Coordinates of C-alpha atoms and ligand atoms in Angstrom, one line a residue:
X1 CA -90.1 51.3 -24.4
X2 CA -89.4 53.8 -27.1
X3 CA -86.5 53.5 -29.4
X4 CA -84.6 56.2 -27.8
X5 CA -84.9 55.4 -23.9
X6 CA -84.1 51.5 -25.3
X7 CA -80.8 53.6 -27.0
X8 CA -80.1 55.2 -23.8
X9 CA -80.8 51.9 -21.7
X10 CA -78.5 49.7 -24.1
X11 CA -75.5 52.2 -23.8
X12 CA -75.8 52.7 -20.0
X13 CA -75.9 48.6 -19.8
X14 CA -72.6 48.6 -21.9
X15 CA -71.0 51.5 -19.9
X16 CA -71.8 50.2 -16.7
X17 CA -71.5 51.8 -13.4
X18 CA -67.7 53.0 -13.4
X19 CA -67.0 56.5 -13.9
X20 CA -67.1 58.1 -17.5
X21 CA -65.5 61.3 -19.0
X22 CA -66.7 63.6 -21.8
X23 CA -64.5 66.2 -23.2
X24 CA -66.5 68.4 -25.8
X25 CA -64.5 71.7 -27.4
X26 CA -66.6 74.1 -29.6
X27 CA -64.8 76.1 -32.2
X28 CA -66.3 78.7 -34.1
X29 CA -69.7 81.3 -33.5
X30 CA -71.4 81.5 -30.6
X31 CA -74.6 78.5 -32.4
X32 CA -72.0 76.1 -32.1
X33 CA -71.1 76.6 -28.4
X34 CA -74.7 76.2 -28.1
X35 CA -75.1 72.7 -30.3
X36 CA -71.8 72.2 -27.7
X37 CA -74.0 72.7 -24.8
X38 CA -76.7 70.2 -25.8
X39 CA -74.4 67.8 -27.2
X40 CA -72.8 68.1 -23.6
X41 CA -76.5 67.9 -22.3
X42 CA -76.8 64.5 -24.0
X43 CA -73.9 62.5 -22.9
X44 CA -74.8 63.8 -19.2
X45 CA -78.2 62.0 -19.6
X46 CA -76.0 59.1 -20.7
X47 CA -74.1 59.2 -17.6
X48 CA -71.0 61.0 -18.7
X49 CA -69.0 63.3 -16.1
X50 CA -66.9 66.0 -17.7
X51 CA -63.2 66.7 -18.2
X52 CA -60.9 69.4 -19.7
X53 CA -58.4 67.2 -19.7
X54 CA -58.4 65.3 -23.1
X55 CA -56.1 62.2 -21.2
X56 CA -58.7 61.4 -18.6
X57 CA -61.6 61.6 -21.2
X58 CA -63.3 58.0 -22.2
X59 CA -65.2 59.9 -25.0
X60 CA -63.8 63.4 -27.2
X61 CA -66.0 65.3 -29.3
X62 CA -64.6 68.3 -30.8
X63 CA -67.6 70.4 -32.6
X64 CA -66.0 72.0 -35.2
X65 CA -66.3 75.4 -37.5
X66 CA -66.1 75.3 -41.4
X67 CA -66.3 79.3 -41.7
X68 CA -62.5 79.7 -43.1
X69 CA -59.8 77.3 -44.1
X70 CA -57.8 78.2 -41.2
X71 CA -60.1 76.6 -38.8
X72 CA -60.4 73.1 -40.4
X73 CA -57.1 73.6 -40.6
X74 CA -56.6 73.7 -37.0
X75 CA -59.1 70.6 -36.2
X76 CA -57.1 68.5 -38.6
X77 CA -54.3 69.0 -36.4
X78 CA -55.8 68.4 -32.9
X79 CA -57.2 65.3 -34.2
X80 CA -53.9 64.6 -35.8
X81 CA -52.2 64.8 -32.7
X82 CA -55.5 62.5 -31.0
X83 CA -54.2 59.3 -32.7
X84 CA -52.0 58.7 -29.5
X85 CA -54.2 59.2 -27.1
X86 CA -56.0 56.6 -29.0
X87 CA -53.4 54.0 -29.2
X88 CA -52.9 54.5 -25.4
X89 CA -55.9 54.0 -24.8
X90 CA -57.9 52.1 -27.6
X91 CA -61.1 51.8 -25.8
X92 CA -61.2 55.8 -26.3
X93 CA -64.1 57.1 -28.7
X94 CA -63.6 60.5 -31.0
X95 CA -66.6 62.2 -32.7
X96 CA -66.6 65.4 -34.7
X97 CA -69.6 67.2 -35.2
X98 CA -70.3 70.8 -36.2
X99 CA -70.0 72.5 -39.5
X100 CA -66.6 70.8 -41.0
X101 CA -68.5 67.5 -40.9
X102 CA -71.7 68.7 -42.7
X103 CA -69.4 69.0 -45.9
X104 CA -69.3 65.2 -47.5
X105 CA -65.7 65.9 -48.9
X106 CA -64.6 66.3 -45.6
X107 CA -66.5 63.7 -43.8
X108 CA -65.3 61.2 -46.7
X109 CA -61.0 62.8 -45.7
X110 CA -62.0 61.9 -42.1
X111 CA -62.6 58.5 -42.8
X112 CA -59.8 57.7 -45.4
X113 CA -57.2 59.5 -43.5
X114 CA -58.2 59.4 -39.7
X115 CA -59.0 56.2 -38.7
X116 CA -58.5 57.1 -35.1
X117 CA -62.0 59.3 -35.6
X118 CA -65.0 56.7 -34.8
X119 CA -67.9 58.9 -35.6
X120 CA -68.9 61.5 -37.7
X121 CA -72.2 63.9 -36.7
X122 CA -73.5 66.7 -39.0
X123 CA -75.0 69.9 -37.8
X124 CA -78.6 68.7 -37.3
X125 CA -77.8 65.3 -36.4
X126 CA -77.2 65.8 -32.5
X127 CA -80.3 63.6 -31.6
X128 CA -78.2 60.9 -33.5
X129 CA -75.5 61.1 -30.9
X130 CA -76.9 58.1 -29.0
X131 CA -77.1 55.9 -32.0
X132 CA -73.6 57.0 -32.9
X133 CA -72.1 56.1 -29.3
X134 CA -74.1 53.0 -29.6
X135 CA -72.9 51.9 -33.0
X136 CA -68.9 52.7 -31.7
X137 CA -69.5 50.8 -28.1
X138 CA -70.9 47.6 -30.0
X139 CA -67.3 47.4 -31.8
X140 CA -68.4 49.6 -35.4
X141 CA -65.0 51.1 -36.8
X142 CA -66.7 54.3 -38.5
X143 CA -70.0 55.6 -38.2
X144 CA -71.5 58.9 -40.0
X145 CA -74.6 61.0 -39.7
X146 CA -74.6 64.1 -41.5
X147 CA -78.3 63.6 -42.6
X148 CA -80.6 66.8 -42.4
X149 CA -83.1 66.7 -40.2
X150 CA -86.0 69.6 -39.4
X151 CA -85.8 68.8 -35.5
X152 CA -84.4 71.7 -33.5
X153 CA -83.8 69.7 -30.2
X154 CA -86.1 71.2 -28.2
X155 CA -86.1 69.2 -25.8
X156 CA -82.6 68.3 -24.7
X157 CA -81.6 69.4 -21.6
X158 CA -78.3 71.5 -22.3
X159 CA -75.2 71.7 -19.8
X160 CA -74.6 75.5 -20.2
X161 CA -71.1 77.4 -20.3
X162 CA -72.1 79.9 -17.7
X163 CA -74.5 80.4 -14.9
X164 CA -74.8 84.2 -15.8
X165 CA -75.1 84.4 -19.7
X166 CA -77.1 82.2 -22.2
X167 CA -77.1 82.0 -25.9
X168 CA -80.6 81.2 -27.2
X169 CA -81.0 80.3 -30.9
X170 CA -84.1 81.7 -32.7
X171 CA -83.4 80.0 -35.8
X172 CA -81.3 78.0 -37.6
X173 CA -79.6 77.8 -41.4
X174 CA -79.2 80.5 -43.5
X175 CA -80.8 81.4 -47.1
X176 CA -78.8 84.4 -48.2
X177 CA -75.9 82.3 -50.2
X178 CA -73.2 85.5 -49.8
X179 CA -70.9 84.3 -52.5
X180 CA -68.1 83.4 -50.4
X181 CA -69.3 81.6 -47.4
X182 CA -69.9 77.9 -46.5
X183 CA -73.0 78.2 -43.8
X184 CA -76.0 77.8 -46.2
X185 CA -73.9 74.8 -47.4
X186 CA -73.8 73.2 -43.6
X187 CA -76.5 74.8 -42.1
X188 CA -79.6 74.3 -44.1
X189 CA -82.3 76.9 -45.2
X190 CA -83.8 79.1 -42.6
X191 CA -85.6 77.3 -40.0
X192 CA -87.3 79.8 -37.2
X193 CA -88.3 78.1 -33.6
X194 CA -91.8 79.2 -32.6
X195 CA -91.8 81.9 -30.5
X196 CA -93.5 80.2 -28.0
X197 CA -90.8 78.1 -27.3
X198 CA -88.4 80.9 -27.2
X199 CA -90.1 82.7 -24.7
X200 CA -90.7 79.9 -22.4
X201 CA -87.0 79.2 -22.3
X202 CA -86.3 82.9 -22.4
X203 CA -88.5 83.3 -19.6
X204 CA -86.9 80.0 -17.3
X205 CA -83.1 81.1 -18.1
X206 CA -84.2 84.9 -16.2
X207 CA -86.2 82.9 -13.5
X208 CA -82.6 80.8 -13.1
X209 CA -81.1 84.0 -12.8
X210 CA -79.6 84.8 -16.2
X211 CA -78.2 87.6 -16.7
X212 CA -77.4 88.1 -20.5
X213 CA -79.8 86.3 -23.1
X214 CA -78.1 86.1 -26.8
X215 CA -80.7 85.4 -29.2
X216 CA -78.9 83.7 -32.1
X217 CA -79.3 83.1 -35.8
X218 CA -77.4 83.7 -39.0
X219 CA -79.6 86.2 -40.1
X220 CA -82.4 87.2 -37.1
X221 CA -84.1 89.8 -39.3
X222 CA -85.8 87.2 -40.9
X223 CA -87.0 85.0 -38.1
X224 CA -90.1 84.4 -38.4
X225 CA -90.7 84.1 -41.8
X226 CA -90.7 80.7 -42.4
X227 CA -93.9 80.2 -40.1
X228 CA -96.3 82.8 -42.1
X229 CA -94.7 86.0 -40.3
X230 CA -97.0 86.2 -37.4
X231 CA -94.2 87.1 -34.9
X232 CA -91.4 89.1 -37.2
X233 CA -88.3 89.6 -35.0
X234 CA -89.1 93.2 -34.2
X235 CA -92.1 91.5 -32.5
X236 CA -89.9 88.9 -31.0
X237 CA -88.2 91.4 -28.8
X238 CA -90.7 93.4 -27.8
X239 CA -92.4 89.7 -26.4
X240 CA -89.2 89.2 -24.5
X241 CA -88.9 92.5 -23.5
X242 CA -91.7 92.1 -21.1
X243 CA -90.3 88.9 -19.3
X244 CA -90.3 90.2 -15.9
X245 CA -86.3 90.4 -14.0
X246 CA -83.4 92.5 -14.3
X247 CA -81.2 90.9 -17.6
X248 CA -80.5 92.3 -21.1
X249 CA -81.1 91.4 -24.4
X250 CA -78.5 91.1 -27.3
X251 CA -78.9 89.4 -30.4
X252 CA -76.3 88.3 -33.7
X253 CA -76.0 88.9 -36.5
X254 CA -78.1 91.0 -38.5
X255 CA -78.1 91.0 -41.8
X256 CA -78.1 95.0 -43.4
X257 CA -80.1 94.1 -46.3
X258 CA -83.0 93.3 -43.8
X259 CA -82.5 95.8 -40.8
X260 CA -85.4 97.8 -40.8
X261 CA -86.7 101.2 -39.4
X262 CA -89.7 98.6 -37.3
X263 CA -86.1 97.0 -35.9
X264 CA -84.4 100.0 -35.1
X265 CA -87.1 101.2 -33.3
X266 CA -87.4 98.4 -31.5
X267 CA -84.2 98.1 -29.6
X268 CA -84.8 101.8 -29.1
X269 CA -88.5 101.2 -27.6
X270 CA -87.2 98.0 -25.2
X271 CA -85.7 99.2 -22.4
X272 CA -84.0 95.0 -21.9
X273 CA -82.6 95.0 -25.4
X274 CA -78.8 96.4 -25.8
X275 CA -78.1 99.9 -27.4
X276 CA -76.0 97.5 -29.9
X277 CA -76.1 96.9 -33.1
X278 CA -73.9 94.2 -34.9
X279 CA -74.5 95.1 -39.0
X280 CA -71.7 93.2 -40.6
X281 CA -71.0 95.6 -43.8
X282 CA -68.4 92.9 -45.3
X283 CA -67.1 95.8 -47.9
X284 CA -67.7 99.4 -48.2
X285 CA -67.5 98.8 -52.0
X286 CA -70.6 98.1 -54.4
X287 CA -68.9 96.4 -56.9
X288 CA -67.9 94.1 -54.4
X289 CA -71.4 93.9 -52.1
X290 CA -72.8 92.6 -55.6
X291 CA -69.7 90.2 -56.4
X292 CA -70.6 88.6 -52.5
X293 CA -74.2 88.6 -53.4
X294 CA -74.7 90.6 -50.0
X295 CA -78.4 92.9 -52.0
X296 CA -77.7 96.2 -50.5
X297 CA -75.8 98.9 -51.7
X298 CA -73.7 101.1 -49.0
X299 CA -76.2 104.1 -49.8
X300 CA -78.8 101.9 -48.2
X301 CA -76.7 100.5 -45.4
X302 CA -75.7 104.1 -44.6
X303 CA -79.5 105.2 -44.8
X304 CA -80.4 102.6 -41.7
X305 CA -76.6 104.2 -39.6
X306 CA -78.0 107.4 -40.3
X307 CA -81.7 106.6 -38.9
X308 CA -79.7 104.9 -35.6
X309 CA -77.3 107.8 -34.9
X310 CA -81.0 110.4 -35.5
X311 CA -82.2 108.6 -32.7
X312 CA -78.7 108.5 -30.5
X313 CA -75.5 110.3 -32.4
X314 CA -72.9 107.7 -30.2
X315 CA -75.1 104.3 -30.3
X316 CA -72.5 101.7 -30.3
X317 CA -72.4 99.6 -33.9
X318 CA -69.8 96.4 -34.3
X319 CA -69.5 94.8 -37.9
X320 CA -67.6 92.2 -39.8
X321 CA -64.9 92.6 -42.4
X322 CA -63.7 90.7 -45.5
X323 CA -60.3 92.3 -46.7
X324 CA -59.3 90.8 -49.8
X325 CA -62.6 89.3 -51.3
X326 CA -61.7 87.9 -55.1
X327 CA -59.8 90.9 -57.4
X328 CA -60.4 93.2 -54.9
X329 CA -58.9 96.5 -56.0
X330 CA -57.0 99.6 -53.9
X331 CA -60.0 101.6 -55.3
X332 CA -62.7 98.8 -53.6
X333 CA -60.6 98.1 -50.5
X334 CA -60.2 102.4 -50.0
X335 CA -63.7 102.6 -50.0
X336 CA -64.1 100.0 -47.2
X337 CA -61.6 102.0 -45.2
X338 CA -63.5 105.2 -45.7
X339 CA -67.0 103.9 -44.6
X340 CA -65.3 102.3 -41.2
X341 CA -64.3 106.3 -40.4
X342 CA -67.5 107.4 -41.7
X343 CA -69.5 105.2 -39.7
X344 CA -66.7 105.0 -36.8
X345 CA -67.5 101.8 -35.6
X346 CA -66.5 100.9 -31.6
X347 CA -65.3 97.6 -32.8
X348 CA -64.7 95.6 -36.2
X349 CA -64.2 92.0 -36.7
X350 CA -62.4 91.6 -39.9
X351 CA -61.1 88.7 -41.8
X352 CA -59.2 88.0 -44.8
X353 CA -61.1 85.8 -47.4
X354 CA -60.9 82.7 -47.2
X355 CA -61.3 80.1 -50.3
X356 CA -64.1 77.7 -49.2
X357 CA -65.1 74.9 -51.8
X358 CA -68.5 74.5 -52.9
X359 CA -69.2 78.1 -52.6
X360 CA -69.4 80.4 -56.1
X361 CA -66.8 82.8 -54.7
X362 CA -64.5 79.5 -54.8
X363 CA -64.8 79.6 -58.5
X364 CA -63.9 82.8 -58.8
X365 CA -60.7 83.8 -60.5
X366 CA -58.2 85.5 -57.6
X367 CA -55.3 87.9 -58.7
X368 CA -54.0 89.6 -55.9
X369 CA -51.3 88.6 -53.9
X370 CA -51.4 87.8 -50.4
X371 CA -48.8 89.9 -49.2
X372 CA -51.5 92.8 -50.8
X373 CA -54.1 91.6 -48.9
X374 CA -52.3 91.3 -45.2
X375 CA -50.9 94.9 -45.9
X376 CA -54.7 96.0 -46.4
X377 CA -55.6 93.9 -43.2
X378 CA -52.8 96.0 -41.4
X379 CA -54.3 99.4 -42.8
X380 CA -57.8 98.5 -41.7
X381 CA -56.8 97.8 -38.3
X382 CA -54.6 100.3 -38.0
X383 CA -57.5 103.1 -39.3
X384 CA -60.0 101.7 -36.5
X385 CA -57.3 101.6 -33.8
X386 CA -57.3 105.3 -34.2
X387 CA -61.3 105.1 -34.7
X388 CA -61.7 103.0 -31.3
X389 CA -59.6 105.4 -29.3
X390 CA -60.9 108.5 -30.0
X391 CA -64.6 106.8 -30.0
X392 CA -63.9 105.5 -26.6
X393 CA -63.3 108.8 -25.3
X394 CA -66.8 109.9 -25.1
X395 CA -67.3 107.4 -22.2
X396 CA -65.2 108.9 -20.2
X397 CA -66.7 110.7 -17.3
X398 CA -70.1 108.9 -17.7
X399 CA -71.7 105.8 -15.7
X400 CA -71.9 102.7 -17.6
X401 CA -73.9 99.6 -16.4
X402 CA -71.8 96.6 -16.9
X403 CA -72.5 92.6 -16.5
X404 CA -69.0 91.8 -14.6
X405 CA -67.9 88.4 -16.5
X406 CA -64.5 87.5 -15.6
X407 CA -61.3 88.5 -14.1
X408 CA -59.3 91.0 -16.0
X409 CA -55.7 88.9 -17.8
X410 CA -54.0 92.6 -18.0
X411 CA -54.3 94.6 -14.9
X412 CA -54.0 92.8 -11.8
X413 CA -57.0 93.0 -8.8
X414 CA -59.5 94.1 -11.8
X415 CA -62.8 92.6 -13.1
X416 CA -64.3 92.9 -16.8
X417 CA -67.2 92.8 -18.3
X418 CA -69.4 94.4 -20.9
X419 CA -71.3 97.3 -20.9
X420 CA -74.8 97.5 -22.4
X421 CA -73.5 99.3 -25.6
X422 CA -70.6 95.8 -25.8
X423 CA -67.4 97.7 -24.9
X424 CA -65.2 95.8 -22.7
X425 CA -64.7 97.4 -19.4
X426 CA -62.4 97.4 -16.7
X427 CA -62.7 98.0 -13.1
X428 CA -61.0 96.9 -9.9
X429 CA -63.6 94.9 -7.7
X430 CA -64.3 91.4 -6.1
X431 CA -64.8 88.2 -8.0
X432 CA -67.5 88.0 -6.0
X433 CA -69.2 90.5 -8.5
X434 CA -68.7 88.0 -11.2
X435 CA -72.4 87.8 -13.1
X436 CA -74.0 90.7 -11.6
X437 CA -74.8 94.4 -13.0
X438 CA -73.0 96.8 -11.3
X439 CA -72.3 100.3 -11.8
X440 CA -68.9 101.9 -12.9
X441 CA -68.3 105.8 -13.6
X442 CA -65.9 105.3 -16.6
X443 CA -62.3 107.4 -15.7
X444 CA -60.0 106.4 -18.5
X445 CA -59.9 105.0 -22.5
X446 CA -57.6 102.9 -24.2
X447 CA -58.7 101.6 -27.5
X448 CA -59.6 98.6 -26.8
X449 CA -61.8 99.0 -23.7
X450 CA -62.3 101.5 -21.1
X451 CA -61.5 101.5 -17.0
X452 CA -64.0 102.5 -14.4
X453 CA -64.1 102.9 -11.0
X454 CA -66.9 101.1 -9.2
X455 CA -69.6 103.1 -7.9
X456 CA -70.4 101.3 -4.3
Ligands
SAH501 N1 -74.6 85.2 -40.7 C1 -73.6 86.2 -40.3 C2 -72.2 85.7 -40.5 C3 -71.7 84.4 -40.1 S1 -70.0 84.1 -40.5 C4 -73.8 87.4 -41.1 O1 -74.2 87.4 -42.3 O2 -73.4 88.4 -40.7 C5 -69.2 85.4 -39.6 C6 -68.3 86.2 -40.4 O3 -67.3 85.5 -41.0 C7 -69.0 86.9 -41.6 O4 -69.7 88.1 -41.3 C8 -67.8 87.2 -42.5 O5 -67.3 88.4 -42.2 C9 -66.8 86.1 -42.1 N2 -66.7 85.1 -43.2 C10 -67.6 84.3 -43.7 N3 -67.1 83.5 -44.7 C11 -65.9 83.9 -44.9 C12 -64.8 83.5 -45.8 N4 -65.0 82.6 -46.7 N5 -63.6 84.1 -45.6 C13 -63.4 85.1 -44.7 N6 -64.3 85.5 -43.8 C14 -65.6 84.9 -43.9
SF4_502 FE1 -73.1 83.4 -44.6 FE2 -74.3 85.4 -45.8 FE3 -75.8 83.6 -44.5 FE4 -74.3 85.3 -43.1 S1 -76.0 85.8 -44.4 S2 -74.4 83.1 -42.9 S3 -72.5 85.6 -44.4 S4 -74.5 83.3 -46.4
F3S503 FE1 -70.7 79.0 -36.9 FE2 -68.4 78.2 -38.1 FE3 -70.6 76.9 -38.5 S1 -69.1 80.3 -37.8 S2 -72.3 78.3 -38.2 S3 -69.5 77.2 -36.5 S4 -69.1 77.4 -40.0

């Protein structure tokens, strides 16, 4: 018997044949929801059921997110408020994995100052999980694995979120180092699954009726090169592209420094891949693009917009935000505001920096106030409320295909779902429609999504 399956034996022996709850939360991007969903795939192999109620669970992993301070923040309290649940029930086991835990400060906090935590699991320790549980179910107060490992997990079975749309990482880790962010730190260096794998799972998630694939990585313009650059990502899609079945492609997060024209016209040549691009910009400012460490000026990132919107003047382009990035000045922070109306985004995700510890930014003298920086927050999102409405507009009138994905929380008897281009749409229809295409001839435009009527 190998060492695993003797693992797996042990633990079953020890668990016996009563019933067994997991509750597993993911915080953070959409790669952790996916370690979620094989770290979910591993304790079902073990026997587990699931719950989403924390009470009736026997075992609680929370996978956690390190990208700002606010979300540690908001594990420490959850697990805070975990130690009773423990001392009602002592026999209860807590692991955190994910990102907070790859950072040994932290891992080393959790043990002084949360003994009701029994296990500790770093990014690229899931396989561990097993040994972990084991260790806590033979009677070990703390265990820890936040080792690095080069093993992708391909072949854990995962228990999947939805039955319509599937997140598929390409790669994993993260080389860049942008000045102010933690990921390199609990991610690793760049590591690109082979594209064979990719397409085989690809190709079974359509087969099992799929609707959305999400092909994730911190940076995807650079998958591939870690394995000699046979298979770059602008070759990547066009492979997937010719999976046979009626799905769409979407992909996160590109990195502007390494969007190319071969990329570009790519999503423009696949007829499965979104007309969406995510570029996160971060500033509009070149001082402050070299103070992040982000290697491309706005002249450049404005050269690849301007080769998109040659090809399609209202392609739809998303981007992330930092407001507030060390010394930023009204001079830097204007000129982010001016590129988000000269590039009029349909959507920005923005954020106000965030000190994170180990990173260079961190060291980083930082003068202005916060008060400045929530007021610039408020400008920003202001500026592309206006931006969003009066892009929005230009829907109106046409017919949008959209992957129905939920049941609208603001207007009662309504679906929504996303449109190819990622704006959120809203129509009245069954839930029945839930993870299908359907058509909808777009009537009216807020700034925040559009609504449709459904064309039978
Ligand atoms: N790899 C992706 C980003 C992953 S993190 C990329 O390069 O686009 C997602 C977003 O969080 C980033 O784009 C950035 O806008 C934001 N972010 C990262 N670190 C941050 C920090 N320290 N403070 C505030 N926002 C941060
Ligand atoms: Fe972080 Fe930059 Fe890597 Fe994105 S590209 S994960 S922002 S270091
Ligand atoms: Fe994702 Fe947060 Fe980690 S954004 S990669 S879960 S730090």
């Amino acid at each position: 018997m190998s060492e695993k399956s003797a693992v797996k034996s042990e633990i079953m022996r020890i668990l016996g044949k009563t019933d067994r709850f997991a509750y597993v939360h993911s915080f953070g991007c959409q790669l952790n929801v996916s370690d979620g969903e094989k770290i979910k795939g591993i304790l079902a192999e073990l026997g587990y059921d699931f719950t989403s109620d924390e009470r009736k669970a026997d075992i609680i992993i929370l996978n956690t997110c390190a990208v700002r301070e606010s979300a540690e923040e908001r594990v420490f309290g959850i697990v805070g408020s975990m130690k009773k649940l423990k001392e009602e029930k002592p026999s209860l086991i807590i692991g955190l994995a994910g990102c907070m835990t790859a950072q040994k400060h932290i891992a080393e906090k959790i043990r002084k100052s949360y003994p009701q935590v029994d296990f500790v699991m770093g990014t690229s320790a899931i396989n561990s999980l097993p040994s972990l549980l084991l260790e806590c179910l033979r009677g070990r107060k703390f265990s820890c694995d936040i080792g690095e490992y080069d093993d992708f997990s391909e072949n854990v079975a995962q228990i999947r979120e939805s039955t319509f749309k599937a997140s598929v990482p390409i790669m994993f880790g993260c080389n860049n180092f942008c000045t102010y962010c933690i990921v390199p730190y609990v991610r690793g260096r760049e590591r690109s699954r082979s594209p064979h794998d990719i397409y085989s799972e690809v190709e079974s998630l359509v087969k099992d009726g799929y609707k959305e694939i999400m092909l994730l990585g911190q940076n995807v313009n650079s998958y591939g090169k870690d394995l000699g650059g046979a298979v770059d990502f602008p070759e990547l899609l066009r492979m997937l592209n010719k999976i046979d079945g009626d799905f769409i492609i979407r992909f996160m997060s590109s990195h502007p420094k390494d969007a190319t024209h071969d990329l570009i016209d790519a999503i423009f040549e696949c007829d499965k891949v979104a007309k969406h691009l995510h570029l996160p910009v971060q500033s509009g400012s070149n001082t402050v693009l070299e103070r992040m460490n982000r290697r491309y000026t706005i002249e450049k990132y404005l050269e690849t917009v301007d080769y998109i919107r040659r090809k399609s003047p209202d392609f739809s382009l998303t981007t992330d935000i930092i407001v507030g990035f060390p010394n930023e000045t009204d001079e830097e922070f204007n000129a982010t505001a001016d590129l988000i109306k000269r590039v009029k985004y349909d959507n920005i995700y923005s954020f106000i920096y965030s000190r994170r510890t180990g990173t260079k930014a961190s060291e980083m003298e930082d003068i202005t106030p916060e008060s400045t920086k929530s007021e610039r927050m408020r400008r920003l999102l202001e500026t592309q409320r206006e931006i969003s409405t009066e892009n929005y507009k230009r829907f109106v009138g046409r017919k949008m295909r959209v992957l129905a994905d939920g049941v609208s929380k603001k207007h009662g008897g309504f679906l929504t779902g996303k449109s190819d281009e990622f704006i959120i749409v809203e129509f009245e229809g069954e839930s029945s429609l839930i993870g299908q295409f359907v058509d909808v001839e777009i009537t009216d435009s807020m700034n925040w999504a559009v609504l449709g009527r459904l064309i039978k």
